[in-house]
mmCIF file with all atom_site columns, C-alpha atoms in Angstrom:
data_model
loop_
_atom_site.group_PDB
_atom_site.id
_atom_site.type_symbol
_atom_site.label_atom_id
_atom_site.label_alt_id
_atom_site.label_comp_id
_atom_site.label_asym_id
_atom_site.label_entity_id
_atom_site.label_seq_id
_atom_site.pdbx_PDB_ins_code
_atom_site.Cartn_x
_atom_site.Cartn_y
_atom_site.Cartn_z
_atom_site.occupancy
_atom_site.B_iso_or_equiv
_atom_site.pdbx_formal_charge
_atom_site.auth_seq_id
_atom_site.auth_comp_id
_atom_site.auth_asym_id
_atom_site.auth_atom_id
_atom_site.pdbx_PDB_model_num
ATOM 1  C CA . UNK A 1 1  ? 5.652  7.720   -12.162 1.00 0.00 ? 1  UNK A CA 1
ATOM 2  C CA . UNK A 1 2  ? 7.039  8.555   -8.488  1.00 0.00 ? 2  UNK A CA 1
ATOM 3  C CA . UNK A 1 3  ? 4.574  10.616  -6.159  1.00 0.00 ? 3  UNK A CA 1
ATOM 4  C CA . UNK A 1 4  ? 5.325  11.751  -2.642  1.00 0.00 ? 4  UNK A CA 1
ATOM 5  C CA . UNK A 1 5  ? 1.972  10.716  -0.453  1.00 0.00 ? 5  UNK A CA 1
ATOM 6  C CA . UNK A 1 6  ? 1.132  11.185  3.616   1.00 0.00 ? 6  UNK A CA 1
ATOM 7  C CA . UNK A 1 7  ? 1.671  7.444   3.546   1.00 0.00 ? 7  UNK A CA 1
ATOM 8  C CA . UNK A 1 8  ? 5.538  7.436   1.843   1.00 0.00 ? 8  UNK A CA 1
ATOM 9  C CA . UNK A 1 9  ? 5.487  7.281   -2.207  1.00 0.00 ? 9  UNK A CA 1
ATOM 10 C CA . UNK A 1 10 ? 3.188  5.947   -4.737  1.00 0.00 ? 10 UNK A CA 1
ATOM 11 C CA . UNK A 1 11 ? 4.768  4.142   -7.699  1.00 0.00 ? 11 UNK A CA 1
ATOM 12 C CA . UNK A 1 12 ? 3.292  3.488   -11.185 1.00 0.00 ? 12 UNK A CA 1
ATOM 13 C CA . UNK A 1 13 ? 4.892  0.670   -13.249 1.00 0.00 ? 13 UNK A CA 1
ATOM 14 C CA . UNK A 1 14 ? 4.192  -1.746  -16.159 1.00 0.00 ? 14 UNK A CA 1
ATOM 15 C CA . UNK A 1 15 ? 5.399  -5.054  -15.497 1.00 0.00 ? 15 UNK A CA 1
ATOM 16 C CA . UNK A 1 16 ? 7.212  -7.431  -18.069 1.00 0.00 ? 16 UNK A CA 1
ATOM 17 C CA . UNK A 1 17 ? 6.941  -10.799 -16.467 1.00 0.00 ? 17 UNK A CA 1
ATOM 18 C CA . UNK A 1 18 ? 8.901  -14.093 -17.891 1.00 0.00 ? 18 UNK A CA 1
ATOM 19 C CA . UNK A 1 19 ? 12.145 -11.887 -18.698 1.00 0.00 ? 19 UNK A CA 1
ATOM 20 C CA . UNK A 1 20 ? 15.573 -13.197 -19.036 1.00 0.00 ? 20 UNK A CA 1
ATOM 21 C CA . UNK A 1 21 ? 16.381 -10.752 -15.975 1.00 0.00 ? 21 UNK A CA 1
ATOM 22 C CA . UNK A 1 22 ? 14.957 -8.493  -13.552 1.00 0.00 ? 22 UNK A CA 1
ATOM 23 C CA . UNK A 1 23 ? 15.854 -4.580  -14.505 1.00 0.00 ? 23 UNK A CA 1
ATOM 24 C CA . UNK A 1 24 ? 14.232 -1.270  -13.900 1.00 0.00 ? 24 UNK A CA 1
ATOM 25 C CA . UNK A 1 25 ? 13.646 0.707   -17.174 1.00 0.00 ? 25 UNK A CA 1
ATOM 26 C CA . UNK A 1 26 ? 12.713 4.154   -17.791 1.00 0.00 ? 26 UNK A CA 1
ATOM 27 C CA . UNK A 1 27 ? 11.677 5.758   -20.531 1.00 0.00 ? 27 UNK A CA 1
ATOM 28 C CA . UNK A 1 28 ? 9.317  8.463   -21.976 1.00 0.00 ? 28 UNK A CA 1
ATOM 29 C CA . UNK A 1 29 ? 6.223  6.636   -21.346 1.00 0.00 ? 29 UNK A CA 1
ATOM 30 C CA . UNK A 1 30 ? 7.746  5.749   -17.928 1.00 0.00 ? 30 UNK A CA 1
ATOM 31 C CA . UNK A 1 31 ? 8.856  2.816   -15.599 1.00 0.00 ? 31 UNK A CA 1
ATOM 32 C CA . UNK A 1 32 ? 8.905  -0.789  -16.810 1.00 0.00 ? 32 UNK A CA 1
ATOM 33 C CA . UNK A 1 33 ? 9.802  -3.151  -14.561 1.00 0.00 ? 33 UNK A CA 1
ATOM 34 C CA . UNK A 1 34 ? 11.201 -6.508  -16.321 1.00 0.00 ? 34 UNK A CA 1
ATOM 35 C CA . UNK A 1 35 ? 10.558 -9.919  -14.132 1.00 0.00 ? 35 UNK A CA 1
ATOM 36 C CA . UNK A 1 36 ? 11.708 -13.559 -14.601 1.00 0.00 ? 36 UNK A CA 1
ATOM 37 C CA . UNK A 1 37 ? 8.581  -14.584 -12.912 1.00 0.00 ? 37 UNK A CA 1
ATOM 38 C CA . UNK A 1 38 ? 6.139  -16.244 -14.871 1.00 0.00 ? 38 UNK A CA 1
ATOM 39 C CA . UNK A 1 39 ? 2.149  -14.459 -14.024 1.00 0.00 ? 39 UNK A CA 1
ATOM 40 C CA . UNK A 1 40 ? 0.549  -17.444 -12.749 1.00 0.00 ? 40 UNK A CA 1
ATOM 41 C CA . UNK A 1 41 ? -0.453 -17.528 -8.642  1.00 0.00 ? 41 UNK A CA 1
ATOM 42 C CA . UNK A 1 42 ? 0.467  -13.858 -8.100  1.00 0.00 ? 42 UNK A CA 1
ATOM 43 C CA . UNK A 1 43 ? 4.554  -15.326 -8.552  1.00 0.00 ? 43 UNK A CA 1
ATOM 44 C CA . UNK A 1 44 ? 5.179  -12.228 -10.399 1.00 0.00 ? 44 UNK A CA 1
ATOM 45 C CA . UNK A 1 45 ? 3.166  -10.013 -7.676  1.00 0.00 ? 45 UNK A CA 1
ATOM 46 C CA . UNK A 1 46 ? 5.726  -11.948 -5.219  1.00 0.00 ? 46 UNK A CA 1
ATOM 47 C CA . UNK A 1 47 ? 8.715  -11.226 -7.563  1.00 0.00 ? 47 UNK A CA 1
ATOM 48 C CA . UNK A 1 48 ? 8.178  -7.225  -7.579  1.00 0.00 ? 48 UNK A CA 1
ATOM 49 C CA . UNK A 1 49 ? 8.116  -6.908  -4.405  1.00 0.00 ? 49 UNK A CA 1
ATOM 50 C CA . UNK A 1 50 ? 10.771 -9.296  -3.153  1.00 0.00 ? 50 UNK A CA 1
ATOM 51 C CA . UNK A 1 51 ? 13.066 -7.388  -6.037  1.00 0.00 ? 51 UNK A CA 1
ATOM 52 C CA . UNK A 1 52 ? 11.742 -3.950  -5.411  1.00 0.00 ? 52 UNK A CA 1
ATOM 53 C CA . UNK A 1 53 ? 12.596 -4.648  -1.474  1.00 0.00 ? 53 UNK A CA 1
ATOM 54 C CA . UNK A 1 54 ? 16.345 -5.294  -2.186  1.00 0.00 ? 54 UNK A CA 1
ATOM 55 C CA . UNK A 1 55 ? 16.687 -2.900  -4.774  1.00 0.00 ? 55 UNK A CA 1
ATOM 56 C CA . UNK A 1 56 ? 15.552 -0.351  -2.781  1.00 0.00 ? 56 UNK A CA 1
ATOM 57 C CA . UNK A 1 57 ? 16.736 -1.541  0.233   1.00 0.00 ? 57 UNK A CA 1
ATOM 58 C CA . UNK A 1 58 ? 13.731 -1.337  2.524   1.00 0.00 ? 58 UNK A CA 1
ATOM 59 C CA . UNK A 1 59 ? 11.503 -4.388  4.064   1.00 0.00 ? 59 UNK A CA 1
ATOM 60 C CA . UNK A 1 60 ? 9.278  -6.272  2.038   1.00 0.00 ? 60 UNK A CA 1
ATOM 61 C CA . UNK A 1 61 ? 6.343  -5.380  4.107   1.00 0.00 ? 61 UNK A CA 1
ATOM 62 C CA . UNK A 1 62 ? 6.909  -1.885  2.805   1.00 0.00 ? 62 UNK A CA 1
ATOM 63 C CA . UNK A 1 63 ? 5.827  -2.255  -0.427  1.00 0.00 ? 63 UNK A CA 1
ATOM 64 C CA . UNK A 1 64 ? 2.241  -2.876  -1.040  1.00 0.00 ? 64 UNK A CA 1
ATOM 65 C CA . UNK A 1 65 ? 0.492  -3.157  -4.375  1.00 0.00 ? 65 UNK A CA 1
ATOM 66 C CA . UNK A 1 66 ? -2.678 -0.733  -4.348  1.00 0.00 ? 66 UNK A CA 1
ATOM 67 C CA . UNK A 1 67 ? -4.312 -1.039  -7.873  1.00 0.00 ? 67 UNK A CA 1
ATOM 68 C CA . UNK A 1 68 ? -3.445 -4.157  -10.898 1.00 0.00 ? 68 UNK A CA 1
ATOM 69 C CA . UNK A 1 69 ? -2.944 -7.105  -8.899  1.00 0.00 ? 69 UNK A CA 1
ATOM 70 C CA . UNK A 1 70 ? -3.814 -9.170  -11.981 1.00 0.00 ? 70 UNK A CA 1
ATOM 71 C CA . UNK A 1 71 ? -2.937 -6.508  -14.343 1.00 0.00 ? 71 UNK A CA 1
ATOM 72 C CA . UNK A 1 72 ? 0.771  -5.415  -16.007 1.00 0.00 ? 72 UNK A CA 1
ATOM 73 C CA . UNK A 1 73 ? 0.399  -2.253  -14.889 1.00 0.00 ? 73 UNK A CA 1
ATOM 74 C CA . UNK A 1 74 ? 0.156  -1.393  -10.912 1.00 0.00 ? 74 UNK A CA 1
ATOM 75 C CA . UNK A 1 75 ? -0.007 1.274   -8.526  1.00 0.00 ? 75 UNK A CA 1
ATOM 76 C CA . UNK A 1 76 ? 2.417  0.371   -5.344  1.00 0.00 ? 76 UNK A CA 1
ATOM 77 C CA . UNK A 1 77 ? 2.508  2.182   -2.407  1.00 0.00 ? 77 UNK A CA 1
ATOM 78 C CA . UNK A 1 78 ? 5.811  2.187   -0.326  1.00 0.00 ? 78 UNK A CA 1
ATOM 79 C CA . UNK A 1 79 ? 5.253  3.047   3.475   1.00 0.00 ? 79 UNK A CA 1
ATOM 80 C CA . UNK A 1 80 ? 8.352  4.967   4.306   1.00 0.00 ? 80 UNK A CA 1
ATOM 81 C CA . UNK A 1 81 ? 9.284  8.602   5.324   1.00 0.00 ? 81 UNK A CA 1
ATOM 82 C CA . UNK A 1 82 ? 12.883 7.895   5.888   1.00 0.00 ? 82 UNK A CA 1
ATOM 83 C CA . UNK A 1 83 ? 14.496 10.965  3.651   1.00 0.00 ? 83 UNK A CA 1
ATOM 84 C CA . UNK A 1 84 ? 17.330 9.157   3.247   1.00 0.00 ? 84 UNK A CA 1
ATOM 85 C CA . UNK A 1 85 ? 15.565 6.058   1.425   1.00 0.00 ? 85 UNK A CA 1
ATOM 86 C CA . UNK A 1 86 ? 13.121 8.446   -0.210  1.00 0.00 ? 86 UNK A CA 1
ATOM 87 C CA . UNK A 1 87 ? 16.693 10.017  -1.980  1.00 0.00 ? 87 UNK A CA 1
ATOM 88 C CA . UNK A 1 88 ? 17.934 6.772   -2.844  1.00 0.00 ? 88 UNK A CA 1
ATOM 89 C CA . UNK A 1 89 ? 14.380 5.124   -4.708  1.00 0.00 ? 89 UNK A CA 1
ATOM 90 C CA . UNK A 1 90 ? 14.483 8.620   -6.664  1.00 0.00 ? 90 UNK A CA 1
ATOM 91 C CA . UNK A 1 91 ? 18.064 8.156   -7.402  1.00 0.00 ? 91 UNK A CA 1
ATOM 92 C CA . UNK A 1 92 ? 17.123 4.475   -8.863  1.00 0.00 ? 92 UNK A CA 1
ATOM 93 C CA . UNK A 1 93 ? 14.131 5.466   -10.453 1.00 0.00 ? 93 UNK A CA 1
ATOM 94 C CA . UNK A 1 94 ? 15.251 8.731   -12.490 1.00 0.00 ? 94 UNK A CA 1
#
């Protein structure tokens, strides 16, 4: 789930850590993100973001996890108001 907030956009995803790649998903029940990072130390924590950041194209520091730092699912919130990045994380995500 993608929602437009003051802040830049909030972003609800499960996560499927130890994959045999990292993808984006979507389906009815919504986005799944699969990771090859293993869920021990906060790797796969590290691994969203660091994959989020390229695939969106925006800074690491960007992207922030709000809610399920030791959970599969997580609320991230990512800090930008550039319309023309806001297009392209849509673009990705729908």
């Amino acid at each position: 789930m993608l929602k437009k907030v003051e802040e830049g956009l909030l972003l609800t995803v499960k996560i499927a850590p130890n994959a045999s790649k990292n993808e984006i998903i979507k389906d009815e029940t919504g986005i799944k993100i699969k990771l090859t990072a293993q869920p021990i130390e906060g790797k796969a924590n590290k691994a969203l973001i660091e994959f989020l950041s390229k695939r969106f194209k925006i800074p690491k520091t960007s992207i922030q996890i709000l809610k399920g730092e030791t959970s599969k699912e997580k609320t991230l919130l990512i800090k930008i108001i550039d319309n023309d990045k806001i297009s392209l994380i849509h673009e990705i995500l729908d």
